[in-house]
């Protein structure tokens, strides 16, 4: 066995898979590298890529991290509420029309002071007012979502994710005025997430031509966004002072930190280092989160089957969204079956050395989605397990 596999197998010998292990040494090393790459800018932790309150607390206790970027309002209220909140500065990364969560926010002045809503349209202000009118509720903190995608050829070419309809400084200023003219709202921030840089590897393994093309498009996008974001920040700041301007992600920290208009960065995936982030030239994270599945069959020479395995990442369907067997290393998924709901066949030279009941260790393509499948992350410190940290699922939460 490889030393990595032997270490994982020995530490978890008394546990039954499926199970997930979080290597605390790798987690801490990745966190330190994120703050190094941020160049002194505070890093807001993207909770969708972590999905464990205990892990969020550990990361936020480190110098260089400040605040959470949540993915739903319900999650934000859970993280910011109670007598011992995980964080008292939570920005919801996406607009919310969850009336139940909005009622909770508007009924609690303490939560309203800790949580910032994302908007990209007056429609989102209407959704708040439909729940509770000004005068009956505390002021609502608001962040504007500026679309950071690269557009060309009169809009016929779109590079990036489709988020906000607000793309230029004029539109940003108009939305800022709409917020400030509406009673009961306070404009505090602006966010622009450059997904085409932060989430697209610029050196994908085995695909040098794609890497060259990606780097060219990303360089163009970074230059275009720097000018447009600075102009948008200036235009919005002329309407109301901003507490923060958020940008970036794990794959773009250095580039976004160089943008003078940005006051804070966001990152989360780099803490766990899933496989989609292996293909960047600027950094090499340490895989911190792995999961194990048991061998249940040996259907043919050089072939084994593990139980379950359909832990497929969100996004465009493709081989890069599938979990990757890493221990033992010489195994691969079958193209005709992939990762299955109830079983996953694996083929390769190392299959013949596996017995029924032994385990295969995998890495997930994305970060926090592993936590949708397990209740706890078993923590590994050195060669020994030290405990188990609940995931959102383990605490009975699904957002």
Coordinates of C-alpha atoms in Angstrom, one line a residue:
X1 CA 0.0 0.0 0.0
X2 CA 1.1 3.6 -0.5
X3 CA 1.9 5.4 2.6
X4 CA -1.1 7.7 2.1
X5 CA -3.5 4.8 1.7
X6 CA -2.0 2.9 4.6
X7 CA -2.3 6.0 6.8
X8 CA -6.0 6.5 5.9
X9 CA -6.9 2.8 6.2
X10 CA -5.1 2.4 9.6
X11 CA -6.7 5.6 11.0
X12 CA -10.2 4.5 10.0
X13 CA -9.9 0.8 10.5
X14 CA -12.7 0.7 13.1
X15 CA -15.2 2.7 10.9
X16 CA -17.5 1.4 8.2
X17 CA -17.5 3.3 4.9
X18 CA -18.9 5.3 3.3
X19 CA -17.1 7.8 5.3
X20 CA -15.2 11.1 4.8
X21 CA -12.0 12.2 6.3
X22 CA -10.7 15.8 6.8
X23 CA -7.0 16.0 7.1
X24 CA -6.5 19.0 9.5
X25 CA -2.9 19.5 8.5
X26 CA -3.8 19.9 4.9
X27 CA -6.8 22.1 5.7
X28 CA -4.6 24.4 7.8
X29 CA -1.9 24.5 5.1
X30 CA -4.4 25.4 2.4
X31 CA -5.9 28.1 4.6
X32 CA -2.4 29.6 5.1
X33 CA -1.8 29.5 1.4
X34 CA -5.1 31.3 0.7
X35 CA -4.2 34.1 3.0
X36 CA -0.7 34.3 1.5
X37 CA -2.2 34.5 -2.0
X38 CA -4.7 37.2 -0.8
X39 CA -1.8 39.6 -0.3
X40 CA -3.2 41.1 2.9
X41 CA -6.8 41.4 1.8
X42 CA -9.3 39.8 4.1
X43 CA -10.8 36.5 2.8
X44 CA -14.5 36.0 3.3
X45 CA -15.2 32.2 3.5
X46 CA -17.6 30.8 0.9
X47 CA -19.7 28.5 3.1
X48 CA -21.1 26.4 0.2
X49 CA -17.6 25.0 -0.2
X50 CA -17.3 24.1 3.5
X51 CA -20.7 23.1 4.8
X52 CA -19.6 22.5 8.4
X53 CA -20.1 25.0 11.1
X54 CA -17.1 23.5 13.0
X55 CA -14.8 23.9 10.0
X56 CA -16.0 27.4 9.4
X57 CA -15.2 28.3 13.0
X58 CA -11.7 26.8 12.7
X59 CA -11.0 28.8 9.5
X60 CA -12.5 32.1 10.8
X61 CA -10.3 31.9 13.9
X62 CA -7.2 32.2 11.7
X63 CA -5.7 35.6 10.8
X64 CA -6.6 36.8 7.4
X65 CA -10.2 35.4 7.3
X66 CA -13.2 37.6 8.1
X67 CA -16.9 37.1 7.4
X68 CA -18.9 34.4 5.6
X69 CA -20.4 34.4 2.1
X70 CA -23.5 32.2 2.5
X71 CA -25.4 30.6 -0.3
X72 CA -29.0 30.9 1.1
X73 CA -30.7 33.3 3.5
X74 CA -31.8 30.4 5.7
X75 CA -28.2 29.3 6.0
X76 CA -27.1 32.8 6.8
X77 CA -29.6 33.1 9.6
X78 CA -28.4 29.8 11.1
X79 CA -24.8 30.9 11.0
X80 CA -25.4 34.4 12.3
X81 CA -28.1 33.6 14.9
X82 CA -28.2 32.2 18.4
X83 CA -26.2 32.9 21.5
X84 CA -23.0 31.6 19.9
X85 CA -23.1 32.6 16.2
X86 CA -20.5 31.2 13.8
X87 CA -20.1 34.7 12.4
X88 CA -21.7 38.1 12.9
X89 CA -20.9 39.3 9.3
X90 CA -22.7 37.2 6.8
X91 CA -23.3 38.2 3.2
X92 CA -25.8 36.1 1.3
X93 CA -24.2 35.5 -2.1
X94 CA -27.4 35.1 -4.1
X95 CA -30.7 36.9 -4.1
X96 CA -33.4 35.4 -1.8
X97 CA -37.2 35.2 -2.2
X98 CA -37.6 32.8 0.7
X99 CA -40.5 34.5 2.5
X100 CA -40.1 32.3 5.7
X101 CA -36.4 33.3 6.0
X102 CA -37.2 36.9 5.2
X103 CA -39.8 37.0 8.0
X104 CA -37.2 35.7 10.4
X105 CA -34.6 38.3 9.3
X106 CA -37.1 41.2 9.5
X107 CA -38.4 40.1 12.9
X108 CA -34.9 40.2 14.5
X109 CA -32.9 43.4 14.6
X110 CA -29.8 41.6 15.7
X111 CA -29.9 39.3 12.7
X112 CA -30.7 42.2 10.4
X113 CA -27.5 43.9 11.6
X114 CA -25.4 40.8 10.9
X115 CA -26.8 39.6 7.6
X116 CA -26.5 41.4 4.2
X117 CA -28.9 40.5 1.3
X118 CA -27.7 40.3 -2.3
X119 CA -29.8 42.2 -4.9
X120 CA -29.5 42.8 -8.6
X121 CA -33.0 44.2 -9.3
X122 CA -35.6 46.4 -7.5
X123 CA -37.7 43.2 -7.7
X124 CA -35.6 41.9 -4.8
X125 CA -36.5 45.0 -2.7
X126 CA -40.1 44.3 -3.5
X127 CA -39.8 40.8 -2.2
X128 CA -38.6 42.2 1.2
X129 CA -41.3 44.9 1.3
X130 CA -44.0 42.2 0.5
X131 CA -43.1 40.5 3.8
X132 CA -42.8 43.6 6.0
X133 CA -43.1 47.3 5.2
X134 CA -40.6 49.9 6.4
X135 CA -41.5 51.2 9.8
X136 CA -42.5 47.8 11.0
X137 CA -39.0 46.2 10.6
X138 CA -35.3 47.0 11.1
X139 CA -33.3 48.4 8.1
X140 CA -32.1 45.8 5.7
X141 CA -28.5 45.7 4.6
X142 CA -28.0 45.3 0.9
X143 CA -25.1 44.4 -1.5
X144 CA -25.3 44.9 -5.2
X145 CA -24.3 42.0 -7.5
X146 CA -22.3 43.3 -10.5
X147 CA -22.1 40.8 -13.4
X148 CA -18.4 40.1 -13.9
X149 CA -18.7 38.0 -17.1
X150 CA -16.9 38.9 -20.2
X151 CA -19.2 40.0 -23.0
X152 CA -18.2 40.6 -26.6
X153 CA -19.5 40.9 -30.2
X154 CA -22.5 42.9 -29.0
X155 CA -23.5 40.4 -26.4
X156 CA -23.4 37.4 -28.7
X157 CA -20.3 36.1 -26.9
X158 CA -20.7 35.5 -23.2
X159 CA -17.8 34.1 -21.1
X160 CA -18.6 33.4 -17.4
X161 CA -21.7 32.6 -15.4
X162 CA -25.1 34.2 -15.9
X163 CA -25.7 36.0 -12.7
X164 CA -26.7 39.6 -12.4
X165 CA -28.4 41.7 -15.2
X166 CA -26.3 44.7 -13.9
X167 CA -23.2 44.7 -16.1
X168 CA -22.0 48.3 -16.4
X169 CA -21.4 51.3 -14.2
X170 CA -24.6 53.1 -15.4
X171 CA -26.7 50.1 -14.4
X172 CA -24.9 49.8 -11.1
X173 CA -25.5 53.4 -10.2
X174 CA -29.2 53.2 -11.2
X175 CA -29.7 50.2 -8.9
X176 CA -27.8 52.0 -6.1
X177 CA -30.2 54.9 -6.4
X178 CA -33.2 52.6 -6.4
X179 CA -31.9 51.1 -3.1
X180 CA -31.2 54.4 -1.5
X181 CA -34.5 55.9 -2.6
X182 CA -36.4 53.0 -1.0
X183 CA -37.1 53.5 2.6
X184 CA -35.9 50.7 4.9
X185 CA -32.8 49.6 3.0
X186 CA -29.1 50.5 3.5
X187 CA -26.6 50.0 0.7
X188 CA -23.4 48.6 2.2
X189 CA -21.5 46.6 -0.5
X190 CA -20.9 45.6 -4.1
X191 CA -19.8 42.1 -5.3
X192 CA -18.4 41.0 -8.6
X193 CA -17.5 37.3 -8.9
X194 CA -15.3 36.5 -11.9
X195 CA -16.2 32.9 -12.2
X196 CA -14.5 32.6 -15.6
X197 CA -11.2 33.2 -13.8
X198 CA -11.8 31.9 -10.3
X199 CA -13.4 28.6 -11.3
X200 CA -11.9 27.6 -14.6
X201 CA -8.4 25.9 -14.4
X202 CA -5.8 27.6 -16.6
X203 CA -3.6 24.5 -16.9
X204 CA -6.0 21.5 -17.2
X205 CA -4.0 18.2 -17.0
X206 CA -3.4 16.7 -20.4
X207 CA -5.1 19.5 -22.3
X208 CA -2.3 22.1 -23.2
X209 CA -4.2 23.7 -26.0
X210 CA -7.3 24.3 -23.8
X211 CA -5.0 25.7 -21.1
X212 CA -3.5 28.2 -23.6
X213 CA -6.9 29.3 -24.8
X214 CA -8.2 29.7 -21.2
X215 CA -5.2 31.8 -20.2
X216 CA -5.7 34.1 -23.1
X217 CA -9.4 34.6 -22.4
X218 CA -8.8 35.0 -18.7
X219 CA -6.1 37.7 -19.3
X220 CA -8.5 39.6 -21.5
X221 CA -11.3 39.2 -18.9
X222 CA -9.1 40.4 -16.0
X223 CA -8.1 43.6 -17.9
X224 CA -11.7 44.3 -19.0
X225 CA -13.2 43.7 -15.5
X226 CA -10.6 45.8 -13.7
X227 CA -11.6 48.9 -15.6
X228 CA -15.3 48.2 -15.4
X229 CA -15.4 47.3 -11.8
X230 CA -13.4 50.4 -10.8
X231 CA -15.9 52.5 -12.7
X232 CA -18.9 50.8 -11.2
X233 CA -17.5 51.2 -7.7
X234 CA -16.9 54.9 -8.3
X235 CA -20.4 55.3 -9.7
X236 CA -22.0 53.5 -6.8
X237 CA -19.9 55.2 -4.2
X238 CA -21.1 58.6 -5.5
X239 CA -24.6 57.4 -4.5
X240 CA -23.7 55.9 -1.1
X241 CA -20.5 55.0 0.8
X242 CA -19.6 51.3 0.6
X243 CA -18.4 49.2 3.5
X244 CA -16.9 46.5 1.2
X245 CA -16.3 45.5 -2.4
X246 CA -16.0 41.7 -2.7
X247 CA -14.5 39.8 -5.6
X248 CA -12.6 36.7 -6.6
X249 CA -12.5 33.1 -5.6
X250 CA -10.0 30.3 -5.0
X251 CA -8.7 30.3 -8.5
X252 CA -8.2 34.1 -8.9
X253 CA -7.0 35.4 -5.5
X254 CA -3.7 36.9 -6.7
X255 CA -5.4 38.6 -9.7
X256 CA -8.3 39.9 -7.8
X257 CA -6.1 41.1 -4.9
X258 CA -4.3 43.3 -7.4
X259 CA -7.5 45.2 -8.2
X260 CA -7.4 48.4 -6.2
X261 CA -11.2 48.6 -6.3
X262 CA -11.6 45.4 -4.3
X263 CA -11.5 45.5 -0.5
X264 CA -12.0 41.9 0.3
X265 CA -11.8 38.5 -1.4
X266 CA -13.9 35.3 -1.3
X267 CA -12.7 31.7 -1.2
X268 CA -13.8 28.3 0.0
X269 CA -12.9 25.5 -2.3
X270 CA -9.2 25.9 -1.8
X271 CA -9.6 24.8 1.8
X272 CA -10.5 21.3 0.8
X273 CA -8.8 21.3 -2.6
X274 CA -11.1 19.2 -4.8
X275 CA -10.0 17.9 -8.1
X276 CA -11.4 20.8 -10.2
X277 CA -8.8 23.0 -8.6
X278 CA -5.8 20.8 -9.5
X279 CA -5.3 22.5 -12.8
X280 CA -4.1 26.0 -11.9
X281 CA -0.6 27.3 -12.4
X282 CA -0.6 29.8 -9.6
X283 CA -1.0 27.4 -6.7
X284 CA -1.0 23.7 -5.7
X285 CA -3.3 22.9 -2.8
X286 CA -3.2 19.8 -0.6
X287 CA -6.1 17.4 -0.9
X288 CA -7.7 17.8 2.5
X289 CA -11.1 16.0 2.1
X290 CA -11.4 12.4 0.9
X291 CA -14.1 9.8 1.1
X292 CA -14.0 6.0 1.2
X293 CA -16.3 3.4 -0.3
X294 CA -16.1 -0.3 0.4
X295 CA -15.3 -3.0 -2.1
X296 CA -18.3 -5.3 -2.4
X297 CA -17.5 -7.4 -5.6
X298 CA -14.8 -8.7 -7.8
X299 CA -16.7 -9.2 -11.0
X300 CA -13.7 -9.8 -13.3
X301 CA -9.9 -9.7 -13.4
X302 CA -8.5 -6.2 -12.8
X303 CA -12.0 -5.1 -11.8
X304 CA -13.7 -4.4 -8.5
X305 CA -17.0 -2.8 -7.6
X306 CA -17.6 -0.4 -4.7
X307 CA -20.9 0.3 -3.0
X308 CA -22.5 3.6 -4.1
X309 CA -20.3 6.2 -5.6
X310 CA -22.6 8.5 -7.4
X311 CA -21.2 11.5 -5.7
X312 CA -21.2 13.6 -8.9
X313 CA -20.5 17.3 -8.8
X314 CA -22.8 20.0 -10.0
X315 CA -22.1 21.8 -13.2
X316 CA -22.0 20.8 -16.9
X317 CA -22.0 17.0 -17.2
X318 CA -18.6 15.6 -18.0
X319 CA -15.8 13.4 -16.8
X320 CA -14.3 16.3 -14.7
X321 CA -17.4 16.2 -12.5
X322 CA -17.0 12.6 -11.5
X323 CA -15.2 11.5 -8.3
X324 CA -11.7 10.3 -8.8
X325 CA -10.3 7.1 -7.2
X326 CA -6.9 8.0 -5.7
X327 CA -5.9 5.3 -3.2
X328 CA -4.9 2.8 -4.5
X329 CA -3.9 5.0 -7.5
X330 CA -4.1 2.7 -10.5
X331 CA -7.8 2.5 -10.7
X332 CA -10.2 4.3 -13.0
X333 CA -14.0 4.6 -13.6
X334 CA -15.5 2.7 -16.5
X335 CA -16.7 5.0 -19.3
X336 CA -19.7 2.8 -19.9
X337 CA -20.9 3.1 -16.2
X338 CA -19.2 6.0 -14.5
X339 CA -20.1 6.6 -10.9
X340 CA -23.3 4.8 -10.0
X341 CA -26.1 5.4 -7.5
X342 CA -25.8 1.9 -5.9
X343 CA -22.5 0.6 -7.2
X344 CA -19.4 1.8 -9.1
X345 CA -17.1 -0.5 -11.0
X346 CA -13.4 0.3 -11.1
X347 CA -10.8 -1.1 -13.3
X348 CA -7.0 -1.1 -13.3
X349 CA -3.8 -3.0 -12.1
X350 CA -4.5 -2.2 -8.5
X351 CA -7.9 -3.9 -8.5
X352 CA -6.4 -7.4 -8.2
X353 CA -4.8 -6.5 -4.9
X354 CA -8.1 -5.5 -3.4
X355 CA -10.3 -7.8 -1.3
X356 CA -14.0 -7.6 -0.6
X357 CA -14.4 -5.4 2.4
X358 CA -11.4 -3.2 1.8
X359 CA -11.9 0.4 0.8
X360 CA -11.1 2.7 -2.1
X361 CA -10.4 6.4 -1.4
X362 CA -11.8 9.1 -3.6
X363 CA -11.5 12.8 -4.1
X364 CA -14.6 14.8 -5.1
X365 CA -14.6 17.2 -8.0
X366 CA -16.1 20.0 -6.0
X367 CA -15.6 21.0 -2.4
X368 CA -18.6 21.2 0.0
X369 CA -20.7 18.8 -2.0
X370 CA -19.1 15.9 -0.2
X371 CA -20.9 17.0 2.9
X372 CA -24.3 16.3 1.2
X373 CA -23.5 12.6 1.5
X374 CA -22.1 12.3 5.1
X375 CA -23.1 13.3 8.6
X376 CA -19.6 13.9 9.9
X377 CA -16.1 14.7 8.7
X378 CA -13.7 12.4 10.6
X379 CA -10.7 14.6 11.5
X380 CA -7.2 13.3 10.9
X381 CA -4.3 14.9 12.6
X382 CA -1.0 13.3 11.7
X383 CA -1.7 9.5 11.6
X384 CA -4.6 9.5 14.1
X385 CA -8.2 10.3 14.0
X386 CA -9.0 13.1 16.6
X387 CA -12.8 13.4 16.4
X388 CA -15.6 14.1 14.0
X389 CA -17.0 17.4 12.9
X390 CA -20.7 17.5 12.0
X391 CA -21.7 18.6 8.5
X392 CA -24.8 20.6 7.8
X393 CA -26.5 17.3 7.0
X394 CA -25.4 15.8 10.3
X395 CA -27.0 18.7 12.1
X396 CA -30.2 18.1 10.2
X397 CA -29.8 21.1 7.9
X398 CA -30.2 21.2 4.1
X399 CA -29.9 24.4 2.3

